[in-house]
mmCIF file of C-alpha atoms in Angstrom:
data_model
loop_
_atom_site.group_PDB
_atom_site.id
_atom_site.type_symbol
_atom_site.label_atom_id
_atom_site.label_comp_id
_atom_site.label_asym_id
_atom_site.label_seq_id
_atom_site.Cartn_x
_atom_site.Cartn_y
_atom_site.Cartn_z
ATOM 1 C CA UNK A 419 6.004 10.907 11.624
ATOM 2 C CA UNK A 420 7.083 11.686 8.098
ATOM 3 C CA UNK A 421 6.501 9.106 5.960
ATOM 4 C CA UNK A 422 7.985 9.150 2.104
ATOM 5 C CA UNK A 423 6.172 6.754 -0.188
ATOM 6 C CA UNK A 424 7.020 6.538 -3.741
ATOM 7 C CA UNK A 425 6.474 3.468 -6.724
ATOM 8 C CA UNK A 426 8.003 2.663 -10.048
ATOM 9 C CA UNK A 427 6.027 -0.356 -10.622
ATOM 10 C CA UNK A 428 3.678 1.189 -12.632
ATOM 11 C CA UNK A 429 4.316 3.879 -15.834
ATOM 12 C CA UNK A 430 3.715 6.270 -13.325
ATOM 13 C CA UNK A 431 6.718 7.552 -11.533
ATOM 14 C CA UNK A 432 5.203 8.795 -8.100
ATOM 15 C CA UNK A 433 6.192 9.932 -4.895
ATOM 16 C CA UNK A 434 4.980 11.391 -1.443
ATOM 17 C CA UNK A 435 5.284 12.746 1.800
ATOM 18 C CA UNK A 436 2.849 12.239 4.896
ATOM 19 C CA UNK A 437 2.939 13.567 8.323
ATOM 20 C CA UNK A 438 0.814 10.746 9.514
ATOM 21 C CA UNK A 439 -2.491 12.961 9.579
ATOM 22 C CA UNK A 440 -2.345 14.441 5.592
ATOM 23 C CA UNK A 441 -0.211 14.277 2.071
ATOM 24 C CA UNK A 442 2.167 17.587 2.953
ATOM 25 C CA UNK A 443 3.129 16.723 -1.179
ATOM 26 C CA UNK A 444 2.594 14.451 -4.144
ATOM 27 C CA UNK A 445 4.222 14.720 -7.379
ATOM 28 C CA UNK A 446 3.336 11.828 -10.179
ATOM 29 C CA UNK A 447 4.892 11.892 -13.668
ATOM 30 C CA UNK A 448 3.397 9.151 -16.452
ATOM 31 C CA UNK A 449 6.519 7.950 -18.161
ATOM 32 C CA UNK A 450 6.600 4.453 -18.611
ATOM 33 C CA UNK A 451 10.842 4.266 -20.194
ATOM 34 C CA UNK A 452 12.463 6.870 -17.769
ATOM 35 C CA UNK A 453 11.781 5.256 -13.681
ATOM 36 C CA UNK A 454 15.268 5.678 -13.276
ATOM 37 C CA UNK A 455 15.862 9.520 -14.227
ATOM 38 C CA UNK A 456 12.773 10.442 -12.901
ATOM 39 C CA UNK A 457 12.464 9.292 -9.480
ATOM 40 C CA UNK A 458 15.220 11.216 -6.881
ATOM 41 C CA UNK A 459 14.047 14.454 -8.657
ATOM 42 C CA UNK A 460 10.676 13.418 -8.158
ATOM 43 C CA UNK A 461 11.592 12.899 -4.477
ATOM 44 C CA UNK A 462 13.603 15.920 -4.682
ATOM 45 C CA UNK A 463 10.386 17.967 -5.543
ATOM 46 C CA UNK A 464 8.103 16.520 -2.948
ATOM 47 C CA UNK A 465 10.659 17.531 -0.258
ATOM 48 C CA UNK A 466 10.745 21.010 -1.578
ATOM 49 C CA UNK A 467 7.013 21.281 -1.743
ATOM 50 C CA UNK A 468 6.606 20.010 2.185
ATOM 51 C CA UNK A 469 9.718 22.616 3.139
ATOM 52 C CA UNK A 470 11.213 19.128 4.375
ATOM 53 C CA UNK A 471 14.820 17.330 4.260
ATOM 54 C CA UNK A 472 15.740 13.535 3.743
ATOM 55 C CA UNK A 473 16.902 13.524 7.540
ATOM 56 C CA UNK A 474 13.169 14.534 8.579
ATOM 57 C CA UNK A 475 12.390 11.224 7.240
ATOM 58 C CA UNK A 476 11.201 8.498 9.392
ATOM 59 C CA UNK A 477 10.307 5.700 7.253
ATOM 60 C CA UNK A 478 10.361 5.073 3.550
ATOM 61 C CA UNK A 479 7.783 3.056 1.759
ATOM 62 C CA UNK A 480 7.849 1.515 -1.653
ATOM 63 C CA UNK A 481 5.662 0.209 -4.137
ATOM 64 C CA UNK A 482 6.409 -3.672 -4.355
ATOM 65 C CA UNK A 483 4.230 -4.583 -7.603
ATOM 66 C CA UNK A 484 3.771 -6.599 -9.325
ATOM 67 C CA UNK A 485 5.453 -4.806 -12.246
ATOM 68 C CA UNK A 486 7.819 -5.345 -14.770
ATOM 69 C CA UNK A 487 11.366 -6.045 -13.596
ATOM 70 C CA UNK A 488 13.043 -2.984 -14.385
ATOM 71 C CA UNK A 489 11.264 -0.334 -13.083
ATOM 72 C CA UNK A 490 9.963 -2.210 -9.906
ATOM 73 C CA UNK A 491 13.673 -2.535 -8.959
ATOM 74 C CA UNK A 492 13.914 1.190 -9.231
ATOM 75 C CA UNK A 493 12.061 2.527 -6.307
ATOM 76 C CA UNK A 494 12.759 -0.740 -4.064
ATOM 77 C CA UNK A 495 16.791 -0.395 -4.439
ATOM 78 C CA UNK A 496 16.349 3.260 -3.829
ATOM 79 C CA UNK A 497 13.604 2.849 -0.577
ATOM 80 C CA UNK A 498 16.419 0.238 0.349
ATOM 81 C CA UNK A 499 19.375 2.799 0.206
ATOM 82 C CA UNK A 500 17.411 5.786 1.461
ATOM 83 C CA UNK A 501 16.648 3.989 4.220
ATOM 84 C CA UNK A 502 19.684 2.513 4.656
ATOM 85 C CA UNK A 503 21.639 5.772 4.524
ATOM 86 C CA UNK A 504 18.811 7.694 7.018
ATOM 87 C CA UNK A 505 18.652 4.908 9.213
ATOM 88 C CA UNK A 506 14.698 4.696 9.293
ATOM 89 C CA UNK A 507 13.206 1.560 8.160
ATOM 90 C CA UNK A 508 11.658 0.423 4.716
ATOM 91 C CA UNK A 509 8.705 -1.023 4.116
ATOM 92 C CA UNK A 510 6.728 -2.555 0.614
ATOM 93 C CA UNK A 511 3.472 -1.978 -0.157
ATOM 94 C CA UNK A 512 1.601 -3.879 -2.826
ATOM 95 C CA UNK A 513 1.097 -1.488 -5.735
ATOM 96 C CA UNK A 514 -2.709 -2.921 -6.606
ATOM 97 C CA UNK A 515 -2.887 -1.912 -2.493
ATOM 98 C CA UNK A 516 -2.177 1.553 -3.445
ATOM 99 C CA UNK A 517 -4.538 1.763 -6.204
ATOM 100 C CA UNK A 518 -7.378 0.010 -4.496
ATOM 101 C CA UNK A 519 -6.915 2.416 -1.407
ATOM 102 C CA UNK A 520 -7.133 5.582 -4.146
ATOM 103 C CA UNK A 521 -10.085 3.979 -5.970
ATOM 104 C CA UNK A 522 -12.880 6.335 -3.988
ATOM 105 C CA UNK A 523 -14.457 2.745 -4.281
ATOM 106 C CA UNK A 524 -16.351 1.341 -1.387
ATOM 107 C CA UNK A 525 -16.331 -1.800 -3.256
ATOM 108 C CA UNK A 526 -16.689 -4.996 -3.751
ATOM 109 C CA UNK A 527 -14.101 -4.616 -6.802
ATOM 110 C CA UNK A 528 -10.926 -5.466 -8.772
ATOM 111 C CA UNK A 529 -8.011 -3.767 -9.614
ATOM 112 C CA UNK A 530 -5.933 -4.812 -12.443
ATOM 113 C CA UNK A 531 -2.234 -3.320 -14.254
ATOM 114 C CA UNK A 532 -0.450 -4.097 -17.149
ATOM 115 C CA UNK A 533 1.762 -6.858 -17.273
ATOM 116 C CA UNK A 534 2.420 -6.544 -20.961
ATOM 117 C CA UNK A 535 2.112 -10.357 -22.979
ATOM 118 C CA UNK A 536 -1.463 -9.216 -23.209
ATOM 119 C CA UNK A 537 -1.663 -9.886 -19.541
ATOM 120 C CA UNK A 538 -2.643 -8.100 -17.001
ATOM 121 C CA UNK A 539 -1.789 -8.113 -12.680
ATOM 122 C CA UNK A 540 -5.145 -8.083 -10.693
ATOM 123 C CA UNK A 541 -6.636 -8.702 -7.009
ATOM 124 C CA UNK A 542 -9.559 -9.112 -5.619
ATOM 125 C CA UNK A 543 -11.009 -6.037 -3.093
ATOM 126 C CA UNK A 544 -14.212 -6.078 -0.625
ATOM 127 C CA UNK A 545 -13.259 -2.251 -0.141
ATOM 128 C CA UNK A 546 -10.586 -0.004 -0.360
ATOM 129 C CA UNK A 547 -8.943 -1.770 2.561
ATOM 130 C CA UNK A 548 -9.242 -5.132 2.409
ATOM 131 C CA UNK A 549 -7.484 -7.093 -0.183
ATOM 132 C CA UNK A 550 -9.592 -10.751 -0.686
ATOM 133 C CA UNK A 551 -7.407 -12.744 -3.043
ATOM 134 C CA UNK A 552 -4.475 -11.993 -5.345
ATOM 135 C CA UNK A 553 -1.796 -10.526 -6.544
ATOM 136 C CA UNK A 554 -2.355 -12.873 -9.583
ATOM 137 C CA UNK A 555 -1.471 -12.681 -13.023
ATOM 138 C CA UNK A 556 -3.996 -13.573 -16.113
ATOM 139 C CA UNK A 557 -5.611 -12.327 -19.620
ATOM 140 C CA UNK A 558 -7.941 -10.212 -18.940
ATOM 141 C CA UNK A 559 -11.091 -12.197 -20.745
ATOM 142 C CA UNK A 560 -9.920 -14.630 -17.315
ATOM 143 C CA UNK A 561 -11.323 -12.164 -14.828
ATOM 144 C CA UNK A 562 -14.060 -12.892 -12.635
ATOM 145 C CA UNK A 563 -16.885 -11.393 -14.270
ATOM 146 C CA UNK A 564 -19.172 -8.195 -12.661
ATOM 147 C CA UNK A 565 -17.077 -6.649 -10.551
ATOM 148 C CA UNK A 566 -16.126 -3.146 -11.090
ATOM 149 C CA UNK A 567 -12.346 -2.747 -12.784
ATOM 150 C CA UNK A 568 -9.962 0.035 -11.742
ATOM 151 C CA UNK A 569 -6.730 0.747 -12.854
ATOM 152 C CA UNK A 570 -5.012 0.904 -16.373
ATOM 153 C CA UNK A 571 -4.667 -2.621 -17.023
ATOM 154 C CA UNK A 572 -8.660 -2.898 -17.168
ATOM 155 C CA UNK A 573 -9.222 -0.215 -19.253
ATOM 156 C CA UNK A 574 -6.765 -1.472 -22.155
ATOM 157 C CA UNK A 575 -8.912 -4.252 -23.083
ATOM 158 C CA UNK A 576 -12.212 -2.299 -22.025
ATOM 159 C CA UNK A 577 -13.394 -4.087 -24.954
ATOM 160 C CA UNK A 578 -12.364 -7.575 -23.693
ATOM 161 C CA UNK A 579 -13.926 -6.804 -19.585
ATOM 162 C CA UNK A 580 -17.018 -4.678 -20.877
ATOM 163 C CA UNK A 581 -16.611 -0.454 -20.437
ATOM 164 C CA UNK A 582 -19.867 -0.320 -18.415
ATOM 165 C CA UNK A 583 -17.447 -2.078 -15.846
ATOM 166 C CA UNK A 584 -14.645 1.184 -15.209
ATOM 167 C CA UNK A 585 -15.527 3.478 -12.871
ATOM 168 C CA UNK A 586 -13.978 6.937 -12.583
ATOM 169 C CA UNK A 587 -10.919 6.020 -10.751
ATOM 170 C CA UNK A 588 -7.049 6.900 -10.951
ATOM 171 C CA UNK A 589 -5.547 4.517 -13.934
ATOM 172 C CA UNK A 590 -2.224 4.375 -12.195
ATOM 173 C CA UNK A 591 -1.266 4.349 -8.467
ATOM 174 C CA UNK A 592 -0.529 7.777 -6.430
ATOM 175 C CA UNK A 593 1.981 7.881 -3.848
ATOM 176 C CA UNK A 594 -0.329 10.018 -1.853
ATOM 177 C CA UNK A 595 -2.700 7.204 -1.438
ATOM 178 C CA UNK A 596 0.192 4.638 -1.115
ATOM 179 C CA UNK A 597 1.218 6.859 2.159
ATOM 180 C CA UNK A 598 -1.385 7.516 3.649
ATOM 181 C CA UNK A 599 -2.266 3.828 3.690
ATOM 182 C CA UNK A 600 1.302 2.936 5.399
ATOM 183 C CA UNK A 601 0.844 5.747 7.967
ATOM 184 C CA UNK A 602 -2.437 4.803 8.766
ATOM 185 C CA UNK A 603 -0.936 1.473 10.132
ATOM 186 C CA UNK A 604 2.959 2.658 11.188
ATOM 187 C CA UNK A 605 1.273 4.153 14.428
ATOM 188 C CA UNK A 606 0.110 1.098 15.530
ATOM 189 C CA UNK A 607 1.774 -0.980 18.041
ATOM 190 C CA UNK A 608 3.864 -4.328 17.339
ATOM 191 C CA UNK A 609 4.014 -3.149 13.529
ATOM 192 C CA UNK A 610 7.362 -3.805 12.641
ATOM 193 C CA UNK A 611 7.215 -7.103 14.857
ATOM 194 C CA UNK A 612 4.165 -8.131 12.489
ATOM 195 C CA UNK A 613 5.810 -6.990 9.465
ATOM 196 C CA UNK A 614 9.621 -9.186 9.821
ATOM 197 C CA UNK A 615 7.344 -12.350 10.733
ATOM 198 C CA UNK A 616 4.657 -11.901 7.526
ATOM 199 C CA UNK A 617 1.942 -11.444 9.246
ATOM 200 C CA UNK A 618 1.034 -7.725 8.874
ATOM 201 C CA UNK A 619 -1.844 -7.698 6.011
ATOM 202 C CA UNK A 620 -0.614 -4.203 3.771
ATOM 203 C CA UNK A 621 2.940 -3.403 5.314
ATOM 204 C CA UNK A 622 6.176 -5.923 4.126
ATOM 205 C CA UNK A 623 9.768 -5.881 3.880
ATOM 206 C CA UNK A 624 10.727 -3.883 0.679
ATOM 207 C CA UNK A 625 11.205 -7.149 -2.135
ATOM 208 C CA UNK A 626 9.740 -7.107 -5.775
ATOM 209 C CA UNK A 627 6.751 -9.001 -6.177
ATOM 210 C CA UNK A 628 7.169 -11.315 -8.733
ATOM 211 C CA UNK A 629 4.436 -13.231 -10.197
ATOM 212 C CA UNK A 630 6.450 -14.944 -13.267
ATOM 213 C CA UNK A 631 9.759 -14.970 -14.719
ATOM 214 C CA UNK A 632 11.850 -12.125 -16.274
ATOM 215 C CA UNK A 633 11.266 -11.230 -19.974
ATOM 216 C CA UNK A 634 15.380 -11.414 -19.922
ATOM 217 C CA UNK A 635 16.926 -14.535 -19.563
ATOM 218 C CA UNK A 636 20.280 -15.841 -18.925
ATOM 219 C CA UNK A 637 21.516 -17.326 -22.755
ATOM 220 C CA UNK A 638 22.014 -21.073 -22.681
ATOM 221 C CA UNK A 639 25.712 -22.370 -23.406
ATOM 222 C CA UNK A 640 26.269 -22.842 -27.697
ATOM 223 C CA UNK A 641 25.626 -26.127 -29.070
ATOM 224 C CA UNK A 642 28.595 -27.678 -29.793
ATOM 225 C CA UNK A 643 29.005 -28.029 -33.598
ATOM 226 C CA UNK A 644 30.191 -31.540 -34.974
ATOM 227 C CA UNK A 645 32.499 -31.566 -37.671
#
């Protein structure tokens, strides 16, 4: 098994390679305006690191979001056409999953990213495993109260959810983590049966998850101007 995770969902640019028992390489650059330019040399340096090639890979993973609409796309269309052109198969992998899994939580807790609009994209954890509710979208003062907050979107309005409620845990999601979640479940039996029907609970088909509607719109046809 050698598993290549990577996500754009997030300002982090990140990427990964697993051999199903350990990260082999991680390489995670914050840059929220450059997904695109970053990521294949990103990918490019992770391969280098493991002494590994793109036809080693057996399955690509990508972060599925939420996330704004532009960067998400990034790292899906390119886990698409990597996977595509190896002939391995792709797989999504909520991007709150990713950062739950690095939290070093053991929870209960919630994890929450920017989703600009002075919004943020949470879900609800019992641990590091086990999403209970979400991906949702809300302001932050609509949180459930308590809970420990991880993740970047929590500590923007630290002010708004209370600081005594962020723990010391990664802001943004790591590749590494995002892998070694996938493999952890890729050995299993019936996975890619359980994955094309829906029913596998971390692994999906690699599609943006989209919680509300592009910031860009199509323009509406010009009024027609009487004379």
């Amino acid at each position: 098994m050698l598993v290549l995770a990577f996500d754009t969902a997030t300002p982090a640019v990140t990427a990964a390679l697993h051999d199903g028992e350990r990260v082999l390489a991680e390489s995670t650059t914050i840059d929220a305006r450059r997904h695109g330019e970053l990521l294949v040399p990103t990918i490019e340096t992770v391969l280098r690191e493991a002494g590994a090639s793109l036809r080693d890979v057996t399955a690509v993973v990508a972060g599925s979001g939420p996330g704004p609409y532009t960067g998400l796309r990034v790292g899906l269309v390119t886990a698409q056409a990597l996977a595509t052109t190896l002939g391995v198969p792709a797989y999504g992998v909520c991007t709150l999953d990713a950062l739950a899994y690095g939290s070093g939580l053991a929870g209960p807790f919630l994890v929450a990213t920017d989703a600009r609009r002075k919004e943020v994209f949470w879900a609800h954890y019992g641990d590091p495993h086990t999403r209970l509710s979400g991906p949702a979208v809300d302001r932050p003062q609509d949180l459930p109260g308590e809970l420990p907050l991880v993740g970047a979107g929590a500590r923007m309005y630290a002010e708004v959810v209370g600081a005594s409620r962020l723990p010391d845990a990664p802001e943004y999601p790591h590749a590494g983590a995002m892998a070694a979640l996938a493999a952890g479940w890729l050995g299993e039996p019936g996975v890619r049966e359980a994955v094309e029907s829906g029913a596998h609970p971390v692994l999906g088909p690699p599609r943006p998850i989209y919680l509300r509607r592009p910031d860009a719109t199509v323009p509406s046809a010009p009024k027609k101007v009487s004379t």
